[in-house]
PDB file of C-alpha atoms in Angstrom:
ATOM      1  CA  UNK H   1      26.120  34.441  51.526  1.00  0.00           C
ATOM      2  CA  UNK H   2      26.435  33.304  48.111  1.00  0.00           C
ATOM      3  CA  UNK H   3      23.928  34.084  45.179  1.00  0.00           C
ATOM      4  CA  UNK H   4      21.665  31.766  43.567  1.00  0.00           C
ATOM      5  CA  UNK H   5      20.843  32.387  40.160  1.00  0.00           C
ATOM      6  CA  UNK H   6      17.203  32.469  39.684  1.00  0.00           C
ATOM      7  CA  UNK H   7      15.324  29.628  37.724  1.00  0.00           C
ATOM      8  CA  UNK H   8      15.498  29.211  33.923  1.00  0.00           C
ATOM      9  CA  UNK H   9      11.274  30.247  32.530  1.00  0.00           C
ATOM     10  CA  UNK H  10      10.877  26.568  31.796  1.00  0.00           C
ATOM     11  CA  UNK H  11      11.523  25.050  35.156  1.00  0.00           C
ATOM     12  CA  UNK H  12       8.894  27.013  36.891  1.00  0.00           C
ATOM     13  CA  UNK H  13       5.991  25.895  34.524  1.00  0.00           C
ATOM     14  CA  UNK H  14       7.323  22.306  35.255  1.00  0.00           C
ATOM     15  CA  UNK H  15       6.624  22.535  38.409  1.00  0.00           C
ATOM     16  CA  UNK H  16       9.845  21.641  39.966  1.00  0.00           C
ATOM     17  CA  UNK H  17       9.948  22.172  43.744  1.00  0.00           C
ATOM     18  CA  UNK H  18      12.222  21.853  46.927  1.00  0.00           C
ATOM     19  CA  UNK H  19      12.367  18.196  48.433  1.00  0.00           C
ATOM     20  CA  UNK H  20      12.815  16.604  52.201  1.00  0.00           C
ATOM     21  CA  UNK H  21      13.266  13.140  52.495  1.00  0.00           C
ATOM     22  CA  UNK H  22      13.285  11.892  56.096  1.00  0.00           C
ATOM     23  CA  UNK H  23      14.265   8.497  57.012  1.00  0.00           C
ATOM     24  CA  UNK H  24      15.368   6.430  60.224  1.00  0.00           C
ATOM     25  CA  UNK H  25      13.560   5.661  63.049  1.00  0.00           C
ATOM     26  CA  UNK H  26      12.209   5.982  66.472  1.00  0.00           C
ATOM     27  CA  UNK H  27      15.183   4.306  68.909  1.00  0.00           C
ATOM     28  CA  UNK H  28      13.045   4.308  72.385  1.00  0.00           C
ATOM     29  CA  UNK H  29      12.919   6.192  75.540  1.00  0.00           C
ATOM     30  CA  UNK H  30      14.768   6.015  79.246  1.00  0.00           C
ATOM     31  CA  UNK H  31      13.595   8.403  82.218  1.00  0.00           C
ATOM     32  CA  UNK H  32       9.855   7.106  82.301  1.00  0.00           C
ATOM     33  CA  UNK H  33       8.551   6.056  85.771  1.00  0.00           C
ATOM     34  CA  UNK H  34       7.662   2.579  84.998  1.00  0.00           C
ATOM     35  CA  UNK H  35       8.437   0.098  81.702  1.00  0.00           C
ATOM     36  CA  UNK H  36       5.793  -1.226  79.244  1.00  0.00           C
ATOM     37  CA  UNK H  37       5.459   1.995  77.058  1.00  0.00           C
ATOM     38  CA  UNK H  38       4.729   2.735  73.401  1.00  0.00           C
ATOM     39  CA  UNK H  39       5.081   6.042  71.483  1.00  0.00           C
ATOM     40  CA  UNK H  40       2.378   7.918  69.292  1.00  0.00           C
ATOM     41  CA  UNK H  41       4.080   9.901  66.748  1.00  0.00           C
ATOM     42  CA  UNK H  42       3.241  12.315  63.729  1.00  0.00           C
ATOM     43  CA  UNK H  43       4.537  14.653  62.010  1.00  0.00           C
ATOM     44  CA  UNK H  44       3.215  18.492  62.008  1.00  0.00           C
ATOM     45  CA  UNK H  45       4.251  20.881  58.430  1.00  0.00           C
ATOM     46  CA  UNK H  46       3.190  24.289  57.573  1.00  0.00           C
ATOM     47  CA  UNK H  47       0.227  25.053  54.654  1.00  0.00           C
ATOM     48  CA  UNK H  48       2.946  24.871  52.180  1.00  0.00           C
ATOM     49  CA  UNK H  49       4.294  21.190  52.654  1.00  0.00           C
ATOM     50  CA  UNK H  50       3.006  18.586  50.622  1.00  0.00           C
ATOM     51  CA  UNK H  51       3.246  14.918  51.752  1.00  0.00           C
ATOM     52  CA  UNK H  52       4.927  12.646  48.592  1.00  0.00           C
ATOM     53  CA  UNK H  53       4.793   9.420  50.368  1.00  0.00           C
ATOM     54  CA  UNK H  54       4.919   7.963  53.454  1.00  0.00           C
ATOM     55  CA  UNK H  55       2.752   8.113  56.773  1.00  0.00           C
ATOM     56  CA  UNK H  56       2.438  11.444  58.414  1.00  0.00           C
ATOM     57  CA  UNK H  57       2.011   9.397  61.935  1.00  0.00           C
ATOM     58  CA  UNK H  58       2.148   6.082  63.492  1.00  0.00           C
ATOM     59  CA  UNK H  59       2.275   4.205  66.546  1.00  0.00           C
ATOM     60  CA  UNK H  60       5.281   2.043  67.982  1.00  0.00           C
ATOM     61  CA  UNK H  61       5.083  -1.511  69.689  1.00  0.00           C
ATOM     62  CA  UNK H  62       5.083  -1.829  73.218  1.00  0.00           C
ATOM     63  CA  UNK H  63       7.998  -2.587  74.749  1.00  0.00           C
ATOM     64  CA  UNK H  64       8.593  -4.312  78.202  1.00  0.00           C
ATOM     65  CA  UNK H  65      12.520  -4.155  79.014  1.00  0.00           C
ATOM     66  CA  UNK H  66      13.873  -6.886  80.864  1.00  0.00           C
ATOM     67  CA  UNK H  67      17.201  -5.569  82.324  1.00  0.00           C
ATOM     68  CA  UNK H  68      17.299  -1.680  82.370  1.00  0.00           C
ATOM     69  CA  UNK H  69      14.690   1.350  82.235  1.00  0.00           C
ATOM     70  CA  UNK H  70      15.213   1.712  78.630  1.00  0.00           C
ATOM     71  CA  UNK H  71      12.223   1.334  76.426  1.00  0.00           C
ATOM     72  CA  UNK H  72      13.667  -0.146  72.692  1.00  0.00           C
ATOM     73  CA  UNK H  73      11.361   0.609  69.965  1.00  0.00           C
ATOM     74  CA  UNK H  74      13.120   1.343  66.843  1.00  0.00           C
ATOM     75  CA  UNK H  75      10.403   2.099  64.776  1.00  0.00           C
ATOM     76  CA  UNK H  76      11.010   3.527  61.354  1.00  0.00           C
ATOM     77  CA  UNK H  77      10.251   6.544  60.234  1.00  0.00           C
ATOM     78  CA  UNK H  78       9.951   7.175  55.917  1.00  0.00           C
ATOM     79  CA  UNK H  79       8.613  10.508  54.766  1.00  0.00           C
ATOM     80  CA  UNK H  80       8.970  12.569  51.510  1.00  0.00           C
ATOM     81  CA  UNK H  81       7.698  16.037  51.411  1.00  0.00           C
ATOM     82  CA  UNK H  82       7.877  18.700  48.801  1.00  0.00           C
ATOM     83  CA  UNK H  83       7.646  22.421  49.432  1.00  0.00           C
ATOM     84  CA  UNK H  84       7.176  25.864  47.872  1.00  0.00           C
ATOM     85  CA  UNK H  85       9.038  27.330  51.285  1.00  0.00           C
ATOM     86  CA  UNK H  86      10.190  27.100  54.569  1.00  0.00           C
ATOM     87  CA  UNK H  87       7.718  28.429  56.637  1.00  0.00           C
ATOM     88  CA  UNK H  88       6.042  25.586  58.678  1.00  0.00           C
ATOM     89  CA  UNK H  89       9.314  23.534  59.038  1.00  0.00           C
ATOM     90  CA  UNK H  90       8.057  19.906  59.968  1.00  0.00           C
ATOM     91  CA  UNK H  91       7.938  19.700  63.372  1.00  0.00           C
ATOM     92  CA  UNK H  92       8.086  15.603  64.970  1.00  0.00           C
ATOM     93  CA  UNK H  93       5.740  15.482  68.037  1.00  0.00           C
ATOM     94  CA  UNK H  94       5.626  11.945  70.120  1.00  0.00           C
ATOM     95  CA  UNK H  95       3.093  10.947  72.902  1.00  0.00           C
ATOM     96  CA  UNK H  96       4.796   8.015  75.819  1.00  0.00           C
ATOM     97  CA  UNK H  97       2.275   6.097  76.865  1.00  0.00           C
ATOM     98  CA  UNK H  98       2.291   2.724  79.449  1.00  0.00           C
ATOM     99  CA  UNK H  99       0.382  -0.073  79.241  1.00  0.00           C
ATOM    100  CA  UNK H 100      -0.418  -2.628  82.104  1.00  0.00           C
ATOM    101  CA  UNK H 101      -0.924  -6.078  82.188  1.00  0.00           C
ATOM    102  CA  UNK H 102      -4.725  -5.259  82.039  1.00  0.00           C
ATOM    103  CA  UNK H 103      -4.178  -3.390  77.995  1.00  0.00           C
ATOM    104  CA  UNK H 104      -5.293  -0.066  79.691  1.00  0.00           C
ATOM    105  CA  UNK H 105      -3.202   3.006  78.877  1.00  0.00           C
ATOM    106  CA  UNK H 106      -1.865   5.681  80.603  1.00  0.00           C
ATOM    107  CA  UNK H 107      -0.166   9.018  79.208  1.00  0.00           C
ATOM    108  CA  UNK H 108       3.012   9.436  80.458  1.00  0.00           C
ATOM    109  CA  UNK H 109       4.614  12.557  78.303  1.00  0.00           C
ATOM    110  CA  UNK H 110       4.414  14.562  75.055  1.00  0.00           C
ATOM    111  CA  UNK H 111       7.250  15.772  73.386  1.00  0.00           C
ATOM    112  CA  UNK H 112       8.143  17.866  69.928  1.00  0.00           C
ATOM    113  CA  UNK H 113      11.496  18.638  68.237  1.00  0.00           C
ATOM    114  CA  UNK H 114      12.059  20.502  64.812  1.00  0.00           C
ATOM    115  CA  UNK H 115      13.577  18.132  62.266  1.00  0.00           C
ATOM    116  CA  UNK H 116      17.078  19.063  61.729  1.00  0.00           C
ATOM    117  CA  UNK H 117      17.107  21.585  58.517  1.00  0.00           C
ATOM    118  CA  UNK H 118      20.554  20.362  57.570  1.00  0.00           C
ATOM    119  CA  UNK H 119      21.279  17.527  55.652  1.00  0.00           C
ATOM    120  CA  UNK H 120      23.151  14.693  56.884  1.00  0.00           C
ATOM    121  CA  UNK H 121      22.618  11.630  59.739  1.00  0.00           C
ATOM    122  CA  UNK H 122      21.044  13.531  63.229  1.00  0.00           C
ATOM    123  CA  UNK H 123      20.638  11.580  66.770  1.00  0.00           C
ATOM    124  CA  UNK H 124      18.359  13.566  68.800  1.00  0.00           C
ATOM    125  CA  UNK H 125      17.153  13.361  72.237  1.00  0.00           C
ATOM    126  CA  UNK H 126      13.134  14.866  72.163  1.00  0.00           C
ATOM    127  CA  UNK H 127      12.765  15.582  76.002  1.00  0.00           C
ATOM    128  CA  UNK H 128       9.303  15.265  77.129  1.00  0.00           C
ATOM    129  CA  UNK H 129       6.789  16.673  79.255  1.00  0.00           C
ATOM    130  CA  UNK H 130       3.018  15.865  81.435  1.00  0.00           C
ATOM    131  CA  UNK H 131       0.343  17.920  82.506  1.00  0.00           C
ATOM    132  CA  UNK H 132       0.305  18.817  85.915  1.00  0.00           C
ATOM    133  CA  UNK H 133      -2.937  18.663  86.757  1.00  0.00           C
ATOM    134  CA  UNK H 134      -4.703  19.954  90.312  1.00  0.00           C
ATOM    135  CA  UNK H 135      -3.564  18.402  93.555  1.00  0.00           C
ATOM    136  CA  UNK H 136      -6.844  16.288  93.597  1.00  0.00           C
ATOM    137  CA  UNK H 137      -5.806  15.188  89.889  1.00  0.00           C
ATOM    138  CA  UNK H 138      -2.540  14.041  91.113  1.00  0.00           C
ATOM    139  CA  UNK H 139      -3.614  12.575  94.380  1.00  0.00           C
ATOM    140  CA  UNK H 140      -6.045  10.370  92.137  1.00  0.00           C
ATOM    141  CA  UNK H 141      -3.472   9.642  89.810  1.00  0.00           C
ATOM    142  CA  UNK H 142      -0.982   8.061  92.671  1.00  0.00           C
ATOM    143  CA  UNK H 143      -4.054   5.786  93.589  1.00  0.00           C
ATOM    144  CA  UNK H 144      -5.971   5.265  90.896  1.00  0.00           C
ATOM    145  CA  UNK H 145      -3.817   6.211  87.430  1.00  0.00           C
ATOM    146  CA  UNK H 146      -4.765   8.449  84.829  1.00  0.00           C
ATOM    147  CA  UNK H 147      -4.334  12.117  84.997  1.00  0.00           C
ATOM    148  CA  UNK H 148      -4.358  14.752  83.308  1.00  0.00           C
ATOM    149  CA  UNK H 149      -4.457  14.729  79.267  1.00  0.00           C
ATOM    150  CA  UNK H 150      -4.747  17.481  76.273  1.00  0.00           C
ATOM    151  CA  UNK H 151      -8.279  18.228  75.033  1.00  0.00           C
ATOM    152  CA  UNK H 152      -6.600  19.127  71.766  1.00  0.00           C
ATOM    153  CA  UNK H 153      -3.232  17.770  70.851  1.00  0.00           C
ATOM    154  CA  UNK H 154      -2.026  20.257  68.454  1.00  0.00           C
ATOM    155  CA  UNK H 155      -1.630  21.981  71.960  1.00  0.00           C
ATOM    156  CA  UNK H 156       2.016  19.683  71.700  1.00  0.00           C
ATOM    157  CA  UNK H 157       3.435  21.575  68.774  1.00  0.00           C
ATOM    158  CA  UNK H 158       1.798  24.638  68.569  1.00  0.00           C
ATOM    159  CA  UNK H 159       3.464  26.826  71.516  1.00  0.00           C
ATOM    160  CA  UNK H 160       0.396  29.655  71.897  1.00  0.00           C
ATOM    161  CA  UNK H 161      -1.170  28.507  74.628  1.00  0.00           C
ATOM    162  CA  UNK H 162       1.020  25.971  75.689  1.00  0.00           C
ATOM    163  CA  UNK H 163       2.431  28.562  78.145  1.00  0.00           C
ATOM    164  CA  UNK H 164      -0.218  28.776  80.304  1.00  0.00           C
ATOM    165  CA  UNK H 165      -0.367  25.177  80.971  1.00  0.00           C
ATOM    166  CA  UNK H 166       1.688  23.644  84.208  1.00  0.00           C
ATOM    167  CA  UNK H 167       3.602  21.333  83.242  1.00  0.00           C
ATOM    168  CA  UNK H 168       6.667  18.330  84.926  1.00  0.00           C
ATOM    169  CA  UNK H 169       9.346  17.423  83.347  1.00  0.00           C
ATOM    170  CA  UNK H 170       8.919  13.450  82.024  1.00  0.00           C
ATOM    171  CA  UNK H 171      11.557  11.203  80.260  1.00  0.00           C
ATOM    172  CA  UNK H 172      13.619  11.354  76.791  1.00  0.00           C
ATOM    173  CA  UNK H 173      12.811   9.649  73.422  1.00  0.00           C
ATOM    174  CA  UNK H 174      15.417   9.320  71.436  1.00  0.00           C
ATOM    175  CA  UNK H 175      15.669   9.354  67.367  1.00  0.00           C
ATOM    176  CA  UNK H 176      17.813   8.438  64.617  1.00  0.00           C
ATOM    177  CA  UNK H 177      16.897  10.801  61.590  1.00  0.00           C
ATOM    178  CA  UNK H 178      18.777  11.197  57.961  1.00  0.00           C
ATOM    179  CA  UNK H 179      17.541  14.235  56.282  1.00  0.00           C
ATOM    180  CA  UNK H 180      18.089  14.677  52.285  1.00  0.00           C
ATOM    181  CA  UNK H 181      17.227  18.213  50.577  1.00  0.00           C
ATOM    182  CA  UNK H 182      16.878  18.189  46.943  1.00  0.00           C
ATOM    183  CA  UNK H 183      16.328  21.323  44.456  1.00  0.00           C
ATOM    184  CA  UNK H 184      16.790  23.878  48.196  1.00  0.00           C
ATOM    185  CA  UNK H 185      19.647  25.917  46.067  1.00  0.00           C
ATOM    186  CA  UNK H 186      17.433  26.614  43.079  1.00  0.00           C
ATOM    187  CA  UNK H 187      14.911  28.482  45.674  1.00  0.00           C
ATOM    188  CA  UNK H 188      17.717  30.397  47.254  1.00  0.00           C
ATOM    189  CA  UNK H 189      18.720  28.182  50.210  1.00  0.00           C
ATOM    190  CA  UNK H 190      22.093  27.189  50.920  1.00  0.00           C
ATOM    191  CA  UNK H 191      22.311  23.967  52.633  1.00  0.00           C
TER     192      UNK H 191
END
């Protein structure tokens, strides 16, 4: 591990602190029982993360595929943070949803993945999950739609009672994300 010399007096009363710029975009999503689906995204960060510009969350278009199961969104994603450390890593947490020909709306998965902490161009694939629900829920839910939904959705990226909940496996949304770090070496982090 190599050594980082520490900062010069004046730097620190500047107020010159480590940088994340995140940009690309929300590709779409395959695996999903039916078509017509848009994504709900945001972006979670520790106490010590401070948003420079950009939005924190956002919502995709709805997309009904023509030929193939795969839901094209390619929403864009621009966010600058700046940081006194890495605790609270930002964390990007998506919500499927389908619409039908009527506008209403019907979850179909919630996902999270940790944004890559190295710099450089990153495709991931954010696998996704649904409530279970009771066998009544589900029974309703083949007939009627709906199910089962979080009361609170920092439930999606916060894992401490997330275990207790029963959960099936949903589709895959998949991102394009470029990460740049800026002043991480000054702090002591080797990139």
């Amino acid at each position: 591990m190599r050594r980082v010399a520490p900062l010069p007096r004046g730097e620190l009363r500047r107020g010159i602190m480590a940088e994340m710029h995140l940009i690309g975009q929300i590709v779409g999503a395959r695996g999903f029982p039916r078509s017509s689906l848009f994504c709900k995204w945001g972006i979670h960060t520790g106490g010590a993360w401070k948003l420079l510009s950009g939005l924190r969350e956002g919502q995709t278009q709805v997309d009904h595929p023509q030929l193939d199961d795969v839901a094209y969104w390619s929403h864009p994603i621009d966010v600058h943070f700046a940081t006194k450390g890495l605790q609270g890593w930002p964390k990007l947490y998506v919500q499927v949803w389908h619409q039908d020909p009527f506008g209403r709306r019907e979850l179909y998965g919630y996902g999270v993945c940790h944004v890559p902490c190295s710099p450089g161009w990153h495709t991931l694939a954010c696998v996704t999950w649904q409530p279970l629900g009771s066998w009544q829920e589900r029974l309703s839910q083949l007939f009627v739609g709906g199910g089962p939904q979080l009361l609170h959705s920092d439930l999606i990226y916060m894992g401490a009672d997330r275990y207790r909940l029963q959960t099936t496996a949903a589709g895959t949304v998949h991102l394009e994300l470029g990460v740049l770090l800026r002043h991480f070496a000054r702090y002591g982090v080797e990139c």
